[in-house]
Each structure stands twice: as structure tokens, then as C-alpha cells.
mmCIF file of C-alpha atoms in Angstrom:
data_model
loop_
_atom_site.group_PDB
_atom_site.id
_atom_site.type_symbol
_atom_site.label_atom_id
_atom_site.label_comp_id
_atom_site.label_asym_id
_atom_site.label_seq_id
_atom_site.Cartn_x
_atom_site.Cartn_y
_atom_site.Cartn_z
ATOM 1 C CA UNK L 815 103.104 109.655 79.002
ATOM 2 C CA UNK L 816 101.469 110.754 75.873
ATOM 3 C CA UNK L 817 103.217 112.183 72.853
ATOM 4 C CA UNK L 818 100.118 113.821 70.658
ATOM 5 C CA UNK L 819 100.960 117.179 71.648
ATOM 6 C CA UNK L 820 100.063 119.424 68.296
ATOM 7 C CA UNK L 821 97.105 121.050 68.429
ATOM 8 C CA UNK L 822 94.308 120.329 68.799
ATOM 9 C CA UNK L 823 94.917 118.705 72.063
ATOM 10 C CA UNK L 824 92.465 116.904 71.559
ATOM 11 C CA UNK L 825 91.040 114.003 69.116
ATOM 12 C CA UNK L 826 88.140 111.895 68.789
ATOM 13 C CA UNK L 827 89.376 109.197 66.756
ATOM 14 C CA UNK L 828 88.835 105.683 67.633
ATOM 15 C CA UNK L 829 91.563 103.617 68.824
ATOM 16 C CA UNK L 830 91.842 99.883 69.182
ATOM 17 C CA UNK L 831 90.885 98.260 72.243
ATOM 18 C CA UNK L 832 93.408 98.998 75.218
ATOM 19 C CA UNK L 833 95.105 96.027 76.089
ATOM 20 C CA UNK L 834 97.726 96.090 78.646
ATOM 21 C CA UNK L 835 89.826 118.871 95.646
ATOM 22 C CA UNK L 836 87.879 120.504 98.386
ATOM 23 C CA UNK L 837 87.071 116.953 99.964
ATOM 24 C CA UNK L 838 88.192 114.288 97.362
ATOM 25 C CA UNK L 839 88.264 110.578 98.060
ATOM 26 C CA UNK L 840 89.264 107.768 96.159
ATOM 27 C CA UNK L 841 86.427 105.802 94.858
ATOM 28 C CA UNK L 842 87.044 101.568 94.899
ATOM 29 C CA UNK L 843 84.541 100.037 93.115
ATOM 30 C CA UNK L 844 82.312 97.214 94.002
ATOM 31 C CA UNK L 845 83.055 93.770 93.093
ATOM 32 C CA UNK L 846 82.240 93.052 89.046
ATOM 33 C CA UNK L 847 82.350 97.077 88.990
ATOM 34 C CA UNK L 848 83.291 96.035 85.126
ATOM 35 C CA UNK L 849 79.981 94.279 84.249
ATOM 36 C CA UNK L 850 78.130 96.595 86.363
ATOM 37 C CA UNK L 851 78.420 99.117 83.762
ATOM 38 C CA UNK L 852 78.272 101.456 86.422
ATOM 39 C CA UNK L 853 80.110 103.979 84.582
ATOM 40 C CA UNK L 854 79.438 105.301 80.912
ATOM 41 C CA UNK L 855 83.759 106.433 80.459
ATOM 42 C CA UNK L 856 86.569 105.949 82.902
ATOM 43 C CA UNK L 857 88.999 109.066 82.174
ATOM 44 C CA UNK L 858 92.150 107.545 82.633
ATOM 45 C CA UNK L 859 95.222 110.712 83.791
ATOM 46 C CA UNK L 860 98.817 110.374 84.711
ATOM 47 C CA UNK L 861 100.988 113.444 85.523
ATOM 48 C CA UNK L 862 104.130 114.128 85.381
ATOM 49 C CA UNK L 863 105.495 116.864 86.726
ATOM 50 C CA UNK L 864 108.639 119.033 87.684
ATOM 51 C CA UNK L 865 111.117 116.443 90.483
ATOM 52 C CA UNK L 866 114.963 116.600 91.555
ATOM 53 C CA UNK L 867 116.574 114.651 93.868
ATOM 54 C CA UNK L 868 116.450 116.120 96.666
ATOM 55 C CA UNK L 869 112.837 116.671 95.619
ATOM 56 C CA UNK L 870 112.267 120.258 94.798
ATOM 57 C CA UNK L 871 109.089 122.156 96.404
ATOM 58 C CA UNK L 872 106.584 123.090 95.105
ATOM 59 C CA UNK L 873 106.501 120.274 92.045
ATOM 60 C CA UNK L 874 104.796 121.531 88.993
ATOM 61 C CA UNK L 875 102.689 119.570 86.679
ATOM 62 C CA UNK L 876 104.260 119.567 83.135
ATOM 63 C CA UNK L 877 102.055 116.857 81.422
ATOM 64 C CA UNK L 878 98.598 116.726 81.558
ATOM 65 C CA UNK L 879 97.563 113.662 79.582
ATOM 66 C CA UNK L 880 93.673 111.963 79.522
ATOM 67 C CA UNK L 881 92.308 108.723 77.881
ATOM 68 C CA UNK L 882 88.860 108.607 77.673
ATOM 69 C CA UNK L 883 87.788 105.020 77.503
ATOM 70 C CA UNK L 884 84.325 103.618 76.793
ATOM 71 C CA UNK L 885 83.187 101.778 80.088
ATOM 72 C CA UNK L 886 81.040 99.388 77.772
ATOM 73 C CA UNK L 887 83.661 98.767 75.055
ATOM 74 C CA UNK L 888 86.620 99.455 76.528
ATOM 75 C CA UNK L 889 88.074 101.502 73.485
ATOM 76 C CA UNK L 890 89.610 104.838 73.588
ATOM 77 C CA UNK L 891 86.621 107.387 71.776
ATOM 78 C CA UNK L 892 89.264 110.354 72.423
ATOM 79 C CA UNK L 893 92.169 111.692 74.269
ATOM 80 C CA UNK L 894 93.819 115.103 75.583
ATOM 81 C CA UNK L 895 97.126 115.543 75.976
ATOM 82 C CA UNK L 896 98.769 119.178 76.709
ATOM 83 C CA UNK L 897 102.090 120.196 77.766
ATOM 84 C CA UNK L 898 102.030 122.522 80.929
ATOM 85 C CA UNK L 899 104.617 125.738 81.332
ATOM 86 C CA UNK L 900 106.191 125.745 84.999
ATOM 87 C CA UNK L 901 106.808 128.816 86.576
ATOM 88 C CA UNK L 902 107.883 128.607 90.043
ATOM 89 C CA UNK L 903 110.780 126.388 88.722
ATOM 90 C CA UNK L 904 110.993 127.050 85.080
ATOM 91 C CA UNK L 905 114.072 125.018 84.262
ATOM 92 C CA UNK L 906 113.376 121.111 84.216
ATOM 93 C CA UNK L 907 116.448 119.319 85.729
ATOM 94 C CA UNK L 908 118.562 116.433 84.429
ATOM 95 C CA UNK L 909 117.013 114.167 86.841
ATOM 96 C CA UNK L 910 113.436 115.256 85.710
ATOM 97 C CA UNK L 911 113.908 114.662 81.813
ATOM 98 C CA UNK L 912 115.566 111.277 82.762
ATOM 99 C CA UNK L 913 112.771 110.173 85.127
ATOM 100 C CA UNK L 914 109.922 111.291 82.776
ATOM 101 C CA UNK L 915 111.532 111.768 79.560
ATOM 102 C CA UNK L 916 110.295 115.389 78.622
ATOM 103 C CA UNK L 917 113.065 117.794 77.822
ATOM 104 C CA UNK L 918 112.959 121.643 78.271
ATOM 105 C CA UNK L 919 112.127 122.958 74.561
ATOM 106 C CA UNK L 920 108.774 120.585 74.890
ATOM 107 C CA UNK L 921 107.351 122.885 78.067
ATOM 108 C CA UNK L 922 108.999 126.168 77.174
ATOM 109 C CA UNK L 923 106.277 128.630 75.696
ATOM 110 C CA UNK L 924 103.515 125.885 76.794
ATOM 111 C CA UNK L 925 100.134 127.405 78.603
ATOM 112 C CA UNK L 926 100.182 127.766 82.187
ATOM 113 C CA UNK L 927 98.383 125.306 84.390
ATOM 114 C CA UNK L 928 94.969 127.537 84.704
ATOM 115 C CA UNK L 929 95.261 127.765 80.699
ATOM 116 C CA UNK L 930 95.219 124.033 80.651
ATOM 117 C CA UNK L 931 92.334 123.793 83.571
ATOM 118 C CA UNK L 932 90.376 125.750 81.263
ATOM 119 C CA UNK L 933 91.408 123.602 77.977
ATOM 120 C CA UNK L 934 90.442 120.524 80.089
ATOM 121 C CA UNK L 935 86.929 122.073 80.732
ATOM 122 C CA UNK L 936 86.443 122.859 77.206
ATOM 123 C CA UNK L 937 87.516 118.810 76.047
ATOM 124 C CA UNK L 938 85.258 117.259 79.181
ATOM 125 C CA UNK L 939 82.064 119.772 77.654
ATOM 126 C CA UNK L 940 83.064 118.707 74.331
ATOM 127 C CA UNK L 941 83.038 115.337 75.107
ATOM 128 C CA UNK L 942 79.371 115.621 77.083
ATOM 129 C CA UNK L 943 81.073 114.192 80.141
ATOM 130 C CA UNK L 944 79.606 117.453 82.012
ATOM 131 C CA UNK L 945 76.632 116.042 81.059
ATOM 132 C CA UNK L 946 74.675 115.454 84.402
ATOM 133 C CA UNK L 947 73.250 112.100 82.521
ATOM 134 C CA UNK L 948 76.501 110.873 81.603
ATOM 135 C CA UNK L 949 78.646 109.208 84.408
ATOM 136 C CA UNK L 950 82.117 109.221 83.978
ATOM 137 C CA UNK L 951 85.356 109.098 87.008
ATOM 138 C CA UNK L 952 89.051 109.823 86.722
ATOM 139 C CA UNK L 953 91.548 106.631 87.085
ATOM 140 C CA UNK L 954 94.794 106.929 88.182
ATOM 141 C CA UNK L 955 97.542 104.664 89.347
ATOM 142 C CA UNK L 956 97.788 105.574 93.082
ATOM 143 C CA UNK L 957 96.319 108.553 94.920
ATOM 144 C CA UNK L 958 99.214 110.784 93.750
ATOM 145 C CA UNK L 959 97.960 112.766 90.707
ATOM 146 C CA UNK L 960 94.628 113.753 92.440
ATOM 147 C CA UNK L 961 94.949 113.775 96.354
ATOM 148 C CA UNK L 962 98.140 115.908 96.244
ATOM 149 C CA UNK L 963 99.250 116.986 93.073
ATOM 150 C CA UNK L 964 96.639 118.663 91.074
ATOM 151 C CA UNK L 965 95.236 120.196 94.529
ATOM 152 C CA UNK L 966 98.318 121.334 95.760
ATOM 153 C CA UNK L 967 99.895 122.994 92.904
ATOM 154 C CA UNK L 968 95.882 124.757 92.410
ATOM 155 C CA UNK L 969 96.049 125.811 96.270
ATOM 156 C CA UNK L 970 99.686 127.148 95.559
ATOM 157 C CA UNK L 971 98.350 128.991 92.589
ATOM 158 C CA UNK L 972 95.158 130.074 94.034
ATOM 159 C CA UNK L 973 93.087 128.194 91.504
ATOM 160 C CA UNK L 974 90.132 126.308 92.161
ATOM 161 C CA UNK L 975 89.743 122.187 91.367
ATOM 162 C CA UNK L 976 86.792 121.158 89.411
ATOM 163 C CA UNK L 977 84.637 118.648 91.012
ATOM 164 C CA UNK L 978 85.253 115.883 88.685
ATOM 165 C CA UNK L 979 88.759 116.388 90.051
ATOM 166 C CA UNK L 980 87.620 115.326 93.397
ATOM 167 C CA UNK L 981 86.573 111.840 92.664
ATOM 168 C CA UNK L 982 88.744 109.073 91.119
ATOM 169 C CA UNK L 983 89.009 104.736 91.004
ATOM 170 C CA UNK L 984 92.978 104.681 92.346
ATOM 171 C CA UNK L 985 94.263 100.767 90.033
ATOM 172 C CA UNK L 986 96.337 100.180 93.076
ATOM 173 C CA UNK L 987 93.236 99.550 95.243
ATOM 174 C CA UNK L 988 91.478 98.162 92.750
ATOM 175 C CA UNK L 989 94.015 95.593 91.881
ATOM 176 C CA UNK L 990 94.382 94.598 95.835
ATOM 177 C CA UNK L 991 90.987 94.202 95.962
ATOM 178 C CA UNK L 992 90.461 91.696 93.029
ATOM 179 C CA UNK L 993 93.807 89.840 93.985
ATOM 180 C CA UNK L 994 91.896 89.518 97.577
ATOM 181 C CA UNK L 995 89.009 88.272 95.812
ATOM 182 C CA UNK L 996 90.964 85.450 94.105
ATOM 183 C CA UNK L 997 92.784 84.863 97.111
ATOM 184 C CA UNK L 998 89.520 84.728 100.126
ATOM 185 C CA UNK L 999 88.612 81.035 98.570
ATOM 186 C CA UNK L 1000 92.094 79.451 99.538
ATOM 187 C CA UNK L 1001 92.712 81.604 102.276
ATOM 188 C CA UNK L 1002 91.586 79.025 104.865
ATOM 189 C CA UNK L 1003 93.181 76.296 103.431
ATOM 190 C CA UNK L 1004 96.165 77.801 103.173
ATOM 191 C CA UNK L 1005 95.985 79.224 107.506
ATOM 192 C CA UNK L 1006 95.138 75.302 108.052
ATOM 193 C CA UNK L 1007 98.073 73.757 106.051
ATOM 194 C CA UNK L 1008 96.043 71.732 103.559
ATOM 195 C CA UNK L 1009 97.440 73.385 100.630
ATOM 196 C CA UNK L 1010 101.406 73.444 99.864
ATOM 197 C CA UNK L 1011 101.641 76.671 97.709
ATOM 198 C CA UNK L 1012 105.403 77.922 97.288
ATOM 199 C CA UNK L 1013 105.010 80.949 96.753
ATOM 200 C CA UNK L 1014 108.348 83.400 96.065
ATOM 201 C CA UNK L 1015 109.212 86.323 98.681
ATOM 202 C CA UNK L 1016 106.885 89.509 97.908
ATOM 203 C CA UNK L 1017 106.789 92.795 99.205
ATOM 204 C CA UNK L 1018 103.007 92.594 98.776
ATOM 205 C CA UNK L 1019 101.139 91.786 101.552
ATOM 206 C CA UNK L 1020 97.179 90.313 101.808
ATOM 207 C CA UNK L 1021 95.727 90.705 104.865
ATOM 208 C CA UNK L 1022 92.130 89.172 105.601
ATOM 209 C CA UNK L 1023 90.814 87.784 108.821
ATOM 210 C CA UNK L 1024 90.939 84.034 107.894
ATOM 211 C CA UNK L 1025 94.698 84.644 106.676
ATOM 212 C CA UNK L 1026 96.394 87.749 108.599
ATOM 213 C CA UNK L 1027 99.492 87.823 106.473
ATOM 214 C CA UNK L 1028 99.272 85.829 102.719
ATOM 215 C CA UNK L 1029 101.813 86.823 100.309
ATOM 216 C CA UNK L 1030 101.225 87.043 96.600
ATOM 217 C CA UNK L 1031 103.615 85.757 93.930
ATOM 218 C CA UNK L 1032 104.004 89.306 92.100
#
């Protein structure tokens, strides 16, 4: 969650280096997708949005925050960060301002979600990411923000989603895939017993065909 709320809602200032839908799909890169360059800027976007337990329907985004990150450097050239007004259920529960930390008087009076859509349009034009030369994809931490939320609450709303909506690198995937990658070369050593690895209980699983079921430490 971003806090750089006051206009404009957007900046272009440089930042130290980071170190920590019609049909959409989630895209999982290639291995050494880093050093392929293949992308000029990886737009990195986490929602939050409107929740109670049970969960209330339909969920509403209220933060709409992107990082855009230099896919050569890996430095942040410029962010956007808006707050977003619900309106199906206007008042943000207890649960919701505990779980995300936004509390009602920072939504109240805040531009719809098509307002937003439109502010987004004007940052990614800006920015020349609409440039046809310039290749750029969303990142998000699970399928979440993209596959269901921004689509769903647009289809409730009867807006339409962008097409740079409909195409993003999920970390999850990408994570599994490089841990998979470190794993493969041990993988049949470990299935034949020549290496004694103790590795602690996991609720991560690796499955690959030379070791069906390989837990990692994490």
C-alpha cells in the first residue's frame, strides 16, 4: 500500500533501487526473463479493496497503487497512487481498515473507479507506456488484482478493461518456477537417497517428474 496520495497522483522522480479483461492470462516468463530484457518497465499494482468477514459482495477497489520500474535498472522512474470512492458499499468496515489499514475519511469524496480508469490512462500515456514501441506488463502478487478484481468490479459497473489490464507476470508463479529451477539439479538425488537434506515441514509443495512431491524449506 502506497501513501503518496496528494495530487498529482502521479510523480516522476527517481527512487533508489527496489530492494526487497475480455480474455486475460497470466504471463510466466521464460527462464533468465531478467537478463532477457524482454521488457522495457514492469508496472508493479496491488489493490486493496472494500472486505468483511463474512466477505461482503460485490468488493470494491479503494486503492489503486502502480510502481513503474525500469526493466534494465530496476529503479522506480515514477509511480501512481489514487484513492478510489466505493459506492455500492460506501462505509469501509472495522475489519477492512484493520486488514488494509485505510480508514473512511481517506476514500470519502475520492473519484469513482471509472474516474481513476481514466487517471490511469492519462499516467500510462504520460509515461509513453501506450507507446506501441515500448513494452511494458503489469506484476502482481497472485492472480487476484487482475483475473477477478479489476474485471469484476468493471463488469459490475459496466465499464470496459483496458488491454494492458489483460496481461500480467503473477510473483507467485514466477517464484515457483525459479525455486523449481534451483531445485531440478538435486531432484534425482534426492528421489534416489544420495543426498540427506532435512528439510523442515512446508506447506509448499514442488512437483516435477524426477521428484513427484519435494518440499521446500520456506
Amino acid at each position: 500500500m502506497f501513501n503518496d496520495s496528494t495530487p498529482p497522483y502521479w510523480s516522476s522522480k527517481v527512487s533508489p533501487k527496489l530492494t526487497s479483461k475480455g480474455k486475460t492470462s497470466c504471463v510466466l516468463p521464460p527462464p533468465g526473463w531478467c537478463s532477457q530484457r524482454r521488457y522495457h518497465y514492469f508496472l508493479v499494482l496491488d489493490f486493496e479493496a472494500t472486505c468483511d468477514k463474512p466477505q461482503i459482495h460485490p468488493q470494491e477497489i479503494i486503492e489503486f497503487p502502480i510502481l513503474k520500474l525500469n526493466g534494465r535498472t530496476m529503479e522506480i522512474e515514477s509511480t501512481f497512487h489514487m484513492y478510489v470512492q466505493p459506492v455500492v458499499h460506501p462505509q469501509l468496515t472495522p475489519f477492512c481498515t484493520e486488514l488494509t489499514g485505510i480508514i473512511q475519511g481517506m476514500v470519502d469524496g475520492q473519484p469513482s473507479l471509472q474516474q481513476v480508469l481514466e487517471r490511469v490512462d492519462e499516467w500510462m500515456a504520460k509515461e509513453g507506456l501506450l507507446d506501441p514501441s515500448v513494452k511494458s506488463i503489469f506484476v502482481t502478487c497472485g492472480d487476484w488484482d487482475l483475473k477477478v478484481m479489476l474485471p469484476g468490479q468493471c463488469q459490475y459497473l459496466g465499464l470496459p478493461v483496458a488491454d494492458y489490464f489483460k496481461q500480467w507476470i503473477n510473483l507467485k508463479k514466477v517464484f515457483l518456477e525459479v525455486a523449481f529451477t534451483a531445485l531440478h539439479p538435486f531432484s534425482r538425488r534426492l528421489r534416489q537417497g544420495k543426498m540427506d537434506l532435512h528439510l523442515p515441514a512446508a506447506s509448499l509443495h514442488m512437483h516435477t517428474p524426477s521428484a513427484p512431491a519435494a518440499r521446500l524449506p520456506w
